C-alpha positions in Angstrom: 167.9 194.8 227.0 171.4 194.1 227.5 171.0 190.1 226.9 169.4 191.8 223.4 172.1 194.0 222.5 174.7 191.3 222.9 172.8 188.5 220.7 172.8 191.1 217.8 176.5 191.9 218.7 177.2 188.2 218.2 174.3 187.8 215.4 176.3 190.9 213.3 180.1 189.3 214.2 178.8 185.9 212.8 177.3 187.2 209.7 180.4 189.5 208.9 182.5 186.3 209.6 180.1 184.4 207.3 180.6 187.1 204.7 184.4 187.0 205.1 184.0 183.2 204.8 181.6 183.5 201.8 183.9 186.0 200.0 187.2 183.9 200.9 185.0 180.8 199.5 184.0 183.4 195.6 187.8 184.6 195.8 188.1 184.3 192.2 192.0 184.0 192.5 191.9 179.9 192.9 193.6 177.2 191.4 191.4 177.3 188.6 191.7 181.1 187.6 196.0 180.9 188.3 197.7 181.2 184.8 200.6 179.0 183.8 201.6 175.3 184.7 204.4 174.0 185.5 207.1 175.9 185.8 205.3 178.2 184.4 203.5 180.0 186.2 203.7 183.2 188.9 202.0 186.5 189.8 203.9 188.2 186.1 201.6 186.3 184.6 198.6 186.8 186.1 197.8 190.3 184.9 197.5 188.3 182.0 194.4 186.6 182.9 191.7 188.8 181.0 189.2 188.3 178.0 190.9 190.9 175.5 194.0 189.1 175.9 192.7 185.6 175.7 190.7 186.9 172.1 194.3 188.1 171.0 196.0 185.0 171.7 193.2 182.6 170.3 192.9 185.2 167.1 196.4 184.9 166.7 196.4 180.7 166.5 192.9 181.1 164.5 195.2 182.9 162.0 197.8 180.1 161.8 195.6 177.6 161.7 194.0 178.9 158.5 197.1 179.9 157.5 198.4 176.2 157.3 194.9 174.6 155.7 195.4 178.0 152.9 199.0 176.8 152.9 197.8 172.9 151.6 195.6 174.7 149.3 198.4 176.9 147.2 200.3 173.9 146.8 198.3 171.2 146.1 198.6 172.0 142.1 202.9 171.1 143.1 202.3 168.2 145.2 200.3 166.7 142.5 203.2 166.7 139.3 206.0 166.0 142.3 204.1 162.5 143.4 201.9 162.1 139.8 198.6 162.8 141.6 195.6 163.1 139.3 193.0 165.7 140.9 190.1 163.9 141.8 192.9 161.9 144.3 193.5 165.0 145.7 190.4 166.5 146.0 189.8 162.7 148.5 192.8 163.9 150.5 191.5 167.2 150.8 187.9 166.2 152.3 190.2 163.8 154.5 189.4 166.9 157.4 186.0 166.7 156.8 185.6 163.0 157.3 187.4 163.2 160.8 185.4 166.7 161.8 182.0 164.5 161.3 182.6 162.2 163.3 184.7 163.7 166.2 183.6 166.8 166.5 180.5 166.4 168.2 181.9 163.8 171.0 185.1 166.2 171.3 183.0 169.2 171.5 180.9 168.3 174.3 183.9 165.8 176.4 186.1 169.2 176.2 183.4 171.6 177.3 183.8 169.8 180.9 187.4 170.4 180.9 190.4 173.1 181.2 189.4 174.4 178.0 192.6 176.6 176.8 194.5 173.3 177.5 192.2 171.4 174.9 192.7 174.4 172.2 196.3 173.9 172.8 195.7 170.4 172.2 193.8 171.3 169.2 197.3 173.6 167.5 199.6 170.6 168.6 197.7 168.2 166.7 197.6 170.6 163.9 201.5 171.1 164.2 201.2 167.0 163.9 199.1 168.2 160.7 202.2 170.2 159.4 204.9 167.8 159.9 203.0 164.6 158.2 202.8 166.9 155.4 206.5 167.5 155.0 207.5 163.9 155.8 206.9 162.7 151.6 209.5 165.2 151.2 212.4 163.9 152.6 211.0 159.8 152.3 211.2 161.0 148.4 213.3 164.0 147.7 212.6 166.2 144.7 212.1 163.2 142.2 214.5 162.8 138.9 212.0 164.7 137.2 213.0 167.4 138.8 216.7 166.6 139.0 217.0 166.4 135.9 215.9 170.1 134.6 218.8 170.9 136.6 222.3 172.3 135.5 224.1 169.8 138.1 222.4 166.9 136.8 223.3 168.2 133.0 226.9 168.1 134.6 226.7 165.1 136.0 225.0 163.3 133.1 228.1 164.8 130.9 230.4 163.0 132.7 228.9 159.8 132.1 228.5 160.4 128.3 232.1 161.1 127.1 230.4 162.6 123.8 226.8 165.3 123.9 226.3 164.3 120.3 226.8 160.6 120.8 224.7 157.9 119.2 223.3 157.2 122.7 222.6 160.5 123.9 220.6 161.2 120.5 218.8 157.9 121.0 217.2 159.3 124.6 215.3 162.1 122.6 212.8 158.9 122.1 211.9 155.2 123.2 212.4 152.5 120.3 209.4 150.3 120.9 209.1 147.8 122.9 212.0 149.9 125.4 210.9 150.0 129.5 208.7 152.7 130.5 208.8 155.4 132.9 209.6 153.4 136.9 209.3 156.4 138.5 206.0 156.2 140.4 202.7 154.0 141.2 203.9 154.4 145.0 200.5 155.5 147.1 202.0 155.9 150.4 202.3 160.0 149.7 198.9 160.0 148.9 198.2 157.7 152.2 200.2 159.8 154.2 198.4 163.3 153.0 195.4 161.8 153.4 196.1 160.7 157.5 197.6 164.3 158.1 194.0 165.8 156.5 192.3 163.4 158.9 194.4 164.4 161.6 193.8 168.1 161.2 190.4 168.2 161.1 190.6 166.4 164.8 192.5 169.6 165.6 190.4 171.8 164.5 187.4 170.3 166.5 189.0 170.3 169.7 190.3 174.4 168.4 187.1 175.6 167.8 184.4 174.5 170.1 186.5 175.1 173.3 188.2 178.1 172.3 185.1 179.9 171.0 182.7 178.5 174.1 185.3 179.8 176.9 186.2 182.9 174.5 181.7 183.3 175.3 181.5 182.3 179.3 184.8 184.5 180.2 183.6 188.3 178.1 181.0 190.6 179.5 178.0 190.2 176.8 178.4 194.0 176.3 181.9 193.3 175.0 181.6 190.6 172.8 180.8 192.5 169.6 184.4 194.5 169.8 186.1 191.0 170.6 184.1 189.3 167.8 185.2 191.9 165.7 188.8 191.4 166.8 189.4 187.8 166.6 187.6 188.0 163.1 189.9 190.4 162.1 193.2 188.3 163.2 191.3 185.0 161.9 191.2 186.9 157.9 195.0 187.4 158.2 195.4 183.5 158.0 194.4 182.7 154.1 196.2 186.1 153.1 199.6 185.2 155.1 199.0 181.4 153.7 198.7 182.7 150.0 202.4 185.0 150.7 204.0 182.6 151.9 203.1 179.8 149.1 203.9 182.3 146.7 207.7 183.1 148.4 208.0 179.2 149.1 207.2 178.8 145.1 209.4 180.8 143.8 212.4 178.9 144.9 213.0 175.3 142.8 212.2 172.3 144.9 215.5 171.7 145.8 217.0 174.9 146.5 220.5 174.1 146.4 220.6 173.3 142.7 220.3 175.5 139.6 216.8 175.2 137.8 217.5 175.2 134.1 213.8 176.4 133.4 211.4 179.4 134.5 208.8 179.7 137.3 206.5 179.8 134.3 207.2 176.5 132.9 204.7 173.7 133.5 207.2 171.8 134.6 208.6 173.9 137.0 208.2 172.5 140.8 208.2 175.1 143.6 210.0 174.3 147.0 206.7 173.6 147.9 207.6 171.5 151.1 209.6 174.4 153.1 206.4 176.7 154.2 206.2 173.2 156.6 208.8 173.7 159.1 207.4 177.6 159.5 204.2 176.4 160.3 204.9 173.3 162.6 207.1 176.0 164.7 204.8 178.8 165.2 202.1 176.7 165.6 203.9 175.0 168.6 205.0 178.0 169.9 200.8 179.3 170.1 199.7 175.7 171.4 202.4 177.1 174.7 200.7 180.1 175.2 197.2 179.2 174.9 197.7 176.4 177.1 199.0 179.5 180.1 195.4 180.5 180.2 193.4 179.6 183.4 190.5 176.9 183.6 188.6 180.0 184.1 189.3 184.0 184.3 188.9 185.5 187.4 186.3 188.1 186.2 184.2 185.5 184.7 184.4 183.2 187.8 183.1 186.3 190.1 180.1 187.3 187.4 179.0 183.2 187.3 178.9 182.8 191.2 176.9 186.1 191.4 174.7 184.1 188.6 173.8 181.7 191.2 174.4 178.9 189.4 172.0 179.6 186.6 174.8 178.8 183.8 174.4 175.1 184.8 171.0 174.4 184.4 170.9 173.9 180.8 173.8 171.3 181.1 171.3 169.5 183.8 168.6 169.5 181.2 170.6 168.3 178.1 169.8 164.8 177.2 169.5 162.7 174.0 165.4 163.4 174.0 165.9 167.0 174.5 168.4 166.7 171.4 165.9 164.7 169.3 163.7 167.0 170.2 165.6 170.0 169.0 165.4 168.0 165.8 162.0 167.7 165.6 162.1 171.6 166.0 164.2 172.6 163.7 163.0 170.0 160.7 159.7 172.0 160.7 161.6 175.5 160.6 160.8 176.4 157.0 163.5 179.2 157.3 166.1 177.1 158.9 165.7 174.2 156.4 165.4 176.6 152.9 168.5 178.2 154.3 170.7 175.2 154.8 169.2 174.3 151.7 170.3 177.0 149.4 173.5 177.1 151.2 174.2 173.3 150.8 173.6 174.2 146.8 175.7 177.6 146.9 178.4 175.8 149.3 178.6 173.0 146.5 178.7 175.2 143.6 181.6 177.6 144.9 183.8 174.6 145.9 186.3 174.4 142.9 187.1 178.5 143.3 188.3 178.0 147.2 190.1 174.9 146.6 191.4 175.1 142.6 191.1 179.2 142.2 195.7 179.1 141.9 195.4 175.9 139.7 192.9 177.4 137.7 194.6 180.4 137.3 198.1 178.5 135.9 196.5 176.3 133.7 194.1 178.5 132.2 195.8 182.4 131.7 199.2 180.4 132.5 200.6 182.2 135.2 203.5 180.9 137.8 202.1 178.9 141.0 203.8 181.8 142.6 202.1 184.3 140.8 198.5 182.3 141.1 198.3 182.4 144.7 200.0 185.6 145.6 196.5 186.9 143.5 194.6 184.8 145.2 196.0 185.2 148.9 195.8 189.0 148.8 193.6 191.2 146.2 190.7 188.8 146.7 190.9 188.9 150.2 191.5 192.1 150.7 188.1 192.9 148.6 186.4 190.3 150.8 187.6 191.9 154.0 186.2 195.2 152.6 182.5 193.5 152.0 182.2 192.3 155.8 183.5 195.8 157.2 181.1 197.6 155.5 178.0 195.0 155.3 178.4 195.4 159.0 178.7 199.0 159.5 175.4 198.8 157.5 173.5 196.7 159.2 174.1 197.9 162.7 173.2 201.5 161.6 170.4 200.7 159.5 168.5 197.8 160.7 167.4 196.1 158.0 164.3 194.2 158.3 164.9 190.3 158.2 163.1 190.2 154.8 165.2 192.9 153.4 168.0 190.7 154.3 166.7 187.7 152.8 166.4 189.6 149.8 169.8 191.0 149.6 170.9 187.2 149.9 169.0 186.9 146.8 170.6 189.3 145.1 174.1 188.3 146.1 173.3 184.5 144.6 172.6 186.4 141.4 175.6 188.5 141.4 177.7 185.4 141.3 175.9 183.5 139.3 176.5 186.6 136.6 180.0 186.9 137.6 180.9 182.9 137.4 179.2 183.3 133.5 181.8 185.9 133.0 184.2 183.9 134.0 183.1 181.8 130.9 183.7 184.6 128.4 187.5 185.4 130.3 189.5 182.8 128.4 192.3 183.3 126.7 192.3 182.1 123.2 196.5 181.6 122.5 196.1 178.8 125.4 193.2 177.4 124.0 195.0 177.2 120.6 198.0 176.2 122.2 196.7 173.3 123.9 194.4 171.8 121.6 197.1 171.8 118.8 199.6 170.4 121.6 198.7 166.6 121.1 199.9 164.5 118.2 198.3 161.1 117.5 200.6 158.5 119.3 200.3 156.6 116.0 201.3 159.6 113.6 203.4 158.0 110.8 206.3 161.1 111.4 206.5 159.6 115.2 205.7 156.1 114.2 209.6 154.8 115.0 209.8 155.7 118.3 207.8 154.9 121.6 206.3 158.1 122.9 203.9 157.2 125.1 206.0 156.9 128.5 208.5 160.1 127.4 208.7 162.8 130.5 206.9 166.1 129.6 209.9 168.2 128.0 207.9 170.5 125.6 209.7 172.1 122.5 208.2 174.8 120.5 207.9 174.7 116.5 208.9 177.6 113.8 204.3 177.8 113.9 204.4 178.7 117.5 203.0 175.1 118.3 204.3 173.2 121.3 204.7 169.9 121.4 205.0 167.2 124.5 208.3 166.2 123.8 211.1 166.5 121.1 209.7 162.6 120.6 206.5 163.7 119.7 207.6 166.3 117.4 209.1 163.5 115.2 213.2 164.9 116.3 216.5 163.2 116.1 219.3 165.2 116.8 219.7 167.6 119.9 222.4 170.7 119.6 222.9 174.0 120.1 222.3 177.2 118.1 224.2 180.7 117.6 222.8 182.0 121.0 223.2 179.1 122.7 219.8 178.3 123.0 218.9 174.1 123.1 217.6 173.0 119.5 216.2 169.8 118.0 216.9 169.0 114.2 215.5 166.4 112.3 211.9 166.7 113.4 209.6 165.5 110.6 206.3 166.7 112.4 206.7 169.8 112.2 204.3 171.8 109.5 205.7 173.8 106.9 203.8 177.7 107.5 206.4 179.5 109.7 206.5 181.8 112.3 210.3 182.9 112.3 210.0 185.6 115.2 211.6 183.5 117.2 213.7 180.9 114.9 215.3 184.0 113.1 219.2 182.9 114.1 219.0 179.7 112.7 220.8 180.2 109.0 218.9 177.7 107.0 215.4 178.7 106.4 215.0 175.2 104.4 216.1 173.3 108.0 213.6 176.0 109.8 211.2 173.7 109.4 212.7 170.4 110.9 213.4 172.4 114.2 212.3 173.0 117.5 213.5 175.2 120.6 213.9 173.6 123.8 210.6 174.9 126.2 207.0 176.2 125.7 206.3 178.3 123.3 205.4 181.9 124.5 201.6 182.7 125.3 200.8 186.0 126.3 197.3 185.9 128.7 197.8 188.8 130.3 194.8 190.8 129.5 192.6 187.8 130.3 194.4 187.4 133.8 193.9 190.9 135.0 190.3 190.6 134.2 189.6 187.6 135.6 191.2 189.5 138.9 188.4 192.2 138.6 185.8 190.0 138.2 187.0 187.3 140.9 187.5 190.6 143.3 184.3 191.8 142.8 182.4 188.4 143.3 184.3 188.5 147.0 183.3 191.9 147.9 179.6 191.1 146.9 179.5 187.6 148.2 181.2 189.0 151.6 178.6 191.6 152.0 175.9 188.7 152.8 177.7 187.4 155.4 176.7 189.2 158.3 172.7 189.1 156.7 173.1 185.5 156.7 174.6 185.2 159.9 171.6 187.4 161.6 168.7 185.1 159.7 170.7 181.7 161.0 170.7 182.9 164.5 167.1 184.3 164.8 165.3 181.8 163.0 165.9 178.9 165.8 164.8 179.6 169.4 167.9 180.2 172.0 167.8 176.8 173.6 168.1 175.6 170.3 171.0 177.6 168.3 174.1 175.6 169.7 172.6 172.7 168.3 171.4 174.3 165.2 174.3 175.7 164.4 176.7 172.0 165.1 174.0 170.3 163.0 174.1 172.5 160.1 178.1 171.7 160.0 177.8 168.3 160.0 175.3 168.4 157.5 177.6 170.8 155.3 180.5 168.7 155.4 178.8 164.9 154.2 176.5 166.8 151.7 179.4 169.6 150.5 182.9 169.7 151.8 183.3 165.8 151.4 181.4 165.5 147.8 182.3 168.5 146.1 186.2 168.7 146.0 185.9 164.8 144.4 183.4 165.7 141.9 185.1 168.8 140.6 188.8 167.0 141.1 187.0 164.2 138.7 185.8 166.9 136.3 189.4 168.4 135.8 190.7 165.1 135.3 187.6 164.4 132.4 189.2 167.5 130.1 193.0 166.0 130.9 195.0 166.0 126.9 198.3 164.7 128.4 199.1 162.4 131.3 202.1 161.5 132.8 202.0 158.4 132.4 204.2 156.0 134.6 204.3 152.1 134.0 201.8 151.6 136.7 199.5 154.7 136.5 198.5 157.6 134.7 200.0 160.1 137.2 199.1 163.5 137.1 197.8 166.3 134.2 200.1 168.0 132.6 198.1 169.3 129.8 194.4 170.4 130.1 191.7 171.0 127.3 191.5 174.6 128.8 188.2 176.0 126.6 186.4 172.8 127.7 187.3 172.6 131.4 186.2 176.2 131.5 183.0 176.3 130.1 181.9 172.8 131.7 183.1 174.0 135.3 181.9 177.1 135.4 178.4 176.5 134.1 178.0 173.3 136.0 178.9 175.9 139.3 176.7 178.3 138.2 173.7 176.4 137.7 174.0 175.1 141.5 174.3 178.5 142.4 171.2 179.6 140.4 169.1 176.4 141.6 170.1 177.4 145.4 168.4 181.1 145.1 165.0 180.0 144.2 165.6 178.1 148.3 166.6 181.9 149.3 163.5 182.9 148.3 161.8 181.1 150.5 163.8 182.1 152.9 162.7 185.7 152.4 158.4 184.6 152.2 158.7 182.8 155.5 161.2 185.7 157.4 158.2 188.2 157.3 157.2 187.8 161.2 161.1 187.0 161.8 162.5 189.6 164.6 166.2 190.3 164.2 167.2 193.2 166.5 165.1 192.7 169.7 167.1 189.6 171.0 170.3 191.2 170.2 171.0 191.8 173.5 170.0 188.8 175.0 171.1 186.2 172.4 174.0 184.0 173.3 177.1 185.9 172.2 178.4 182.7 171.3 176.7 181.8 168.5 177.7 184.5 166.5 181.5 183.7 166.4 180.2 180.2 165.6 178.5 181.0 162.5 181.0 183.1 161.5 183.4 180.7 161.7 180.7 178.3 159.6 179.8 180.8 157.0 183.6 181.2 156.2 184.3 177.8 156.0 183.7 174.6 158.9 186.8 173.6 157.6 189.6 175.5 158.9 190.3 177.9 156.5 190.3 179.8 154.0 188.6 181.8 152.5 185.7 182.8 152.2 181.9 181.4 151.9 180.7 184.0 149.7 
């Protein structure tokens, strides 16, 4: 009895040494749950180590990441008259993200899962700070370009010095080119273009190695009955980035593109150039400074690492398993998904179709109701947004009270394609007719007897406006020989025999000769008052956000439950690719070609023919919009399949067990694989 009680006296002391040993072995405060590096790193930072903070922190950089990609997209219509860019050139540099994220993105994706995560998002950011700084390098290889120089009052000053006499022979003589004089030497170079196009390729490595780790360890380190707040969170923070972007173009456009000099013309000017370079430096900075914190974060939290040993190792099976069979055979899977394939479908088509209004919505906006680049994206980076922000807030309020049925879903999908398709029509019918006039009756036939003398074909865009409210390229085109200045000081041209003879004095009614009224010109564009037209297009662009928002989350839900679990992941990273070589990559060329095709006025260099200045605005906006709509239209008849197949579809049952992951993953698609901006719908 005694030999008994002391073998269970020892048995008991070795199994609570065993499950001292056992619990020193699952301490979760190891090396790899210890935040910092370096230098930095201590016990003050360790209270730090949680999921809420990491989602704060990783929604923070989400937000200025997309606010650097929203940042390109304001001021690509400025980077294209600084470096005479035509737009098809720079819808190829701004698919240059895409072409990297196809082919990296899976490799990266899967090389960092194995990793210290955080320190592979912070990885990501710094190669996106990389991103910003290529982007501001043209700047000061190039400066602000004559162009821009010379609508300046120091390089009037500085001109005046070197012609003793304003009214000189000479000085008259530069109003025009006599024939057979050298053209315009000013551009032809392509390393800008080659250097925007390597810091788009660049980003969009970043932004593989941001995404997959960050939203894979933001999933294996949150309780699953915490994930929808967190989602809901980092979403939140992420839809500050386009919104902040949009600001801060619009601040960074107001200023001329050199701001130490005196701009002798108006935002609203075509030819005015925004300081479109400084928004740079911010964003290189704070991006840095997020890539530092991120990178603090542990391999693993400490929470996490106690819930996975209790797990018993059951989170690494599925890596044990994976294999390039098993992924062919997720292929084989999901090609004979009818709901999986009529949904990438229609969304290919929709994604295709909707491509001009997230990438040239604040060019579109200048040349067509002209507005200021400042004004065009300070519309677009906040009252659009701020409708679209509305339409995922209260679609999802909806759905997780009511429960819609996966076919009533489909069918509000079906709707929503039809509510833009009706809104992008009305877009059609918003055009305003004083531009339309204006620009059509802006060219003059280079061959035009009153212009016959002179060479006008290489002149810089310096429009004047005539006593009929016509504007004209240049004081060369409008026939003009002598530059002065009337009674208020104003710039005039005299002499200019293509002017017509009906009159419009409103604005010539200084000028004391009414028989000279018609051989003048004023210096700048002649006044067009779209107003009306803007603000509607604003109601009609904020609506189709709110109602293209609100199918978000009933697209999200059909995506997720129409693949089996094991099978979602891939799904999901093979819809992306997919997206980007049959949308994100094609589109933005095809619709930067069609702007180009309804071009009236280049500026044309000895070498090239530089970028638009003039567009046929009634044309451009009937042929893009219609040609948008119709893809649109063409990818609902796909949704409707969608809906006829969803009928045995369960949504709701698997909520609980679904992996949380795949949510913020196809949030993250349905707003845009690419980094940024805006929204999907």
């Amino acid at each position: 009895m005694a030999s008994e009680e002391i073998e269970t006296s020892k048995f008991l002391k070795d199994r609570e040494a065993g499950i001292n040993e056992s619990e020193k072995r699952e301490d979760p405060i190891s090396s790899d749950t210890l935040c910092g590096f370096s230098i930095f790193k201590g016990p003050a930072l360790q209270r730090f180590a949680t999921a809420h903070m990491f989602v704060i922190m990783y929604g923070i950089a989400s937000c200025f990441l997309a606010m650097a990609f929203t940042y390109f997209t304001g001021t690509i219509s400025q980077m294209e008259k600084r470096f005479n860019i035509p737009s098809k050139i720079s819808g190829l540099i701004t698919v240059g993200n895409d072409i990297s994220t196809v082919f990296s993105s899976a490799f990266l994706s899967y090389y960092a899962s194995r990793g210290h995560r955080p320190r592979w998002v912070a990885l990501g950011l710094l190669i996106i700070a990389l991103f910003c700084l290529l982007m501001l390098t043209p700047h000061f290889f190039y400066g602000p370009g004559e162009e821009a120089l010379r609508l300046t009052e120091e390089y009037e000053i500085e001109e005046s010095f070197a012609n003793f006499s304003v009214n000189s022979t000479e000085k008259n003589d530069s109003l025009c080119h006599k024939k057979d004089s050298n053209c315009v030497k000013d551009a032809g170079d392509y390393t800008p273009i080659v250097l925007f196009f390597i810091a788009q390729f660049i980003g969009g490595i970043g932004c593989s190695l941001f995404y997959a780790p960050g939203l894979s360890y933001m999933d294996d380190n949150s309780a699953s009955s915490k994930t929808p707040a967190m989602l809901s969170w980092s979403t939140f923070l992420r839809m500050l980035g386009p919104a902040m972007g949009f600001s801060m173009v619009s601040l960074c456009l107001r200023l001329y593109i050199d701001p130490f000099k005196t701009p002798l013309i108006t935002p609203n000017d075509p030819r005015w150039l925004g300081a479109w370079w400084l928004g740079w430096f911010l964003l290189t900075f704070i991006l840095i400074i997020s890539a530092f914190f991120v990178a603090l974060f542990p391999k693993e939290l400490p929470r996490a690492k106690a819930r996975r040993l209790k797990a018993v190792g059951e989170e690494d099976t599925p890596l044990a398993e994976r294999s390039f069979q098993d992924m062919l055979d997720s292929l084989k899977r999901l090609a004979v998904n009818k709901v999986y394939i009529y949904n990438m479908l229609a969304s290919i088509l929709y994604f295709f179709g909707y491509m001009p209004y997230w990438i040239f919505t604040p060019k579109y906006i200048e040349i067509q109701y002209r507005q200021s680049a400042s004004t065009a994206n300070m519309a677009t980076g906040t009252w659009a947004l701020g409708f679209s922000a509305a339409g995922v807030l209260i679609s999802g309020y909806v759905i997780s009270k009511y429960k819609p049925s996966a076919r009533a879903m489909a069918a509000w999908n079906f709707v929503v394609d039809y509510l833009t398709v009706a809104g992008i029509l009305c877009y059609i019918l918003v055009g305003c007719d004083e531009s339309d006039r204006a620009n059509s009756m802006s060219i003059v036939p280079t061959g035009d007897s009153c212009s016959a003398s002179c060479d006008c074909e290489y002149v810089y865009l310096a429009p004047v406006c005539s006593p009929e409210n016509m504007t004209f390229i240049s004081a060369c085109h409008a026939g003009c020989t002598e530059k002065g200045l009337d009674e208020l000081g104003r710039i005039i041209y005299t002499g200019c025999r293509c002017m017509g003879n009906s009159l419009n004095l409103t604005s010539f009614s200084n000028v004391t000769s009414l028989a000279s009224q018609s051989q003048i010109a004023l210096d700048g564009v002649c006044p067009v008052d779209c107003n009306k037209q803007f603000f509607i297009f604003l109601a009609v662009m904020c609506f189709l956000k709110f109602v293209g928002a609100t199918g978000r989350s009933s697209n999200l839900l059909l995506a997720l439950r129409c693949v089996p679990s094991k099978d979602k992941t891939f799904s999901l990273g093979f819809g992306s690719m997919v997206y980007s070589v049959l949308t994100f990559i094609p589109s933005p060329i095809v619709f930067g070609w069609m702007l180009d095709s309804y071009c009236l006025v280049w500026g044309k260099t000895c070498t090239s023919k530089g970028n638009c200045w003039i567009y046929d605005t009634k044309s451009l906006r009937y042929t893009m919009n219609l040609v948008s709509a119709s893809l649109i239209f063409l990818g609902s008849f796909w949704n409707i399949g969608v809906w006829y197949h969803a009928k045995d579809m369960k949504v709701f049952d698997e909520e609980e067990t679904a992996p949380q992951n795949n949510p913020i993953e196809a949030i993250e698609l349905k707003e845009k694989p690419k980094e940024i901006v805006t929204d999907k719908k």
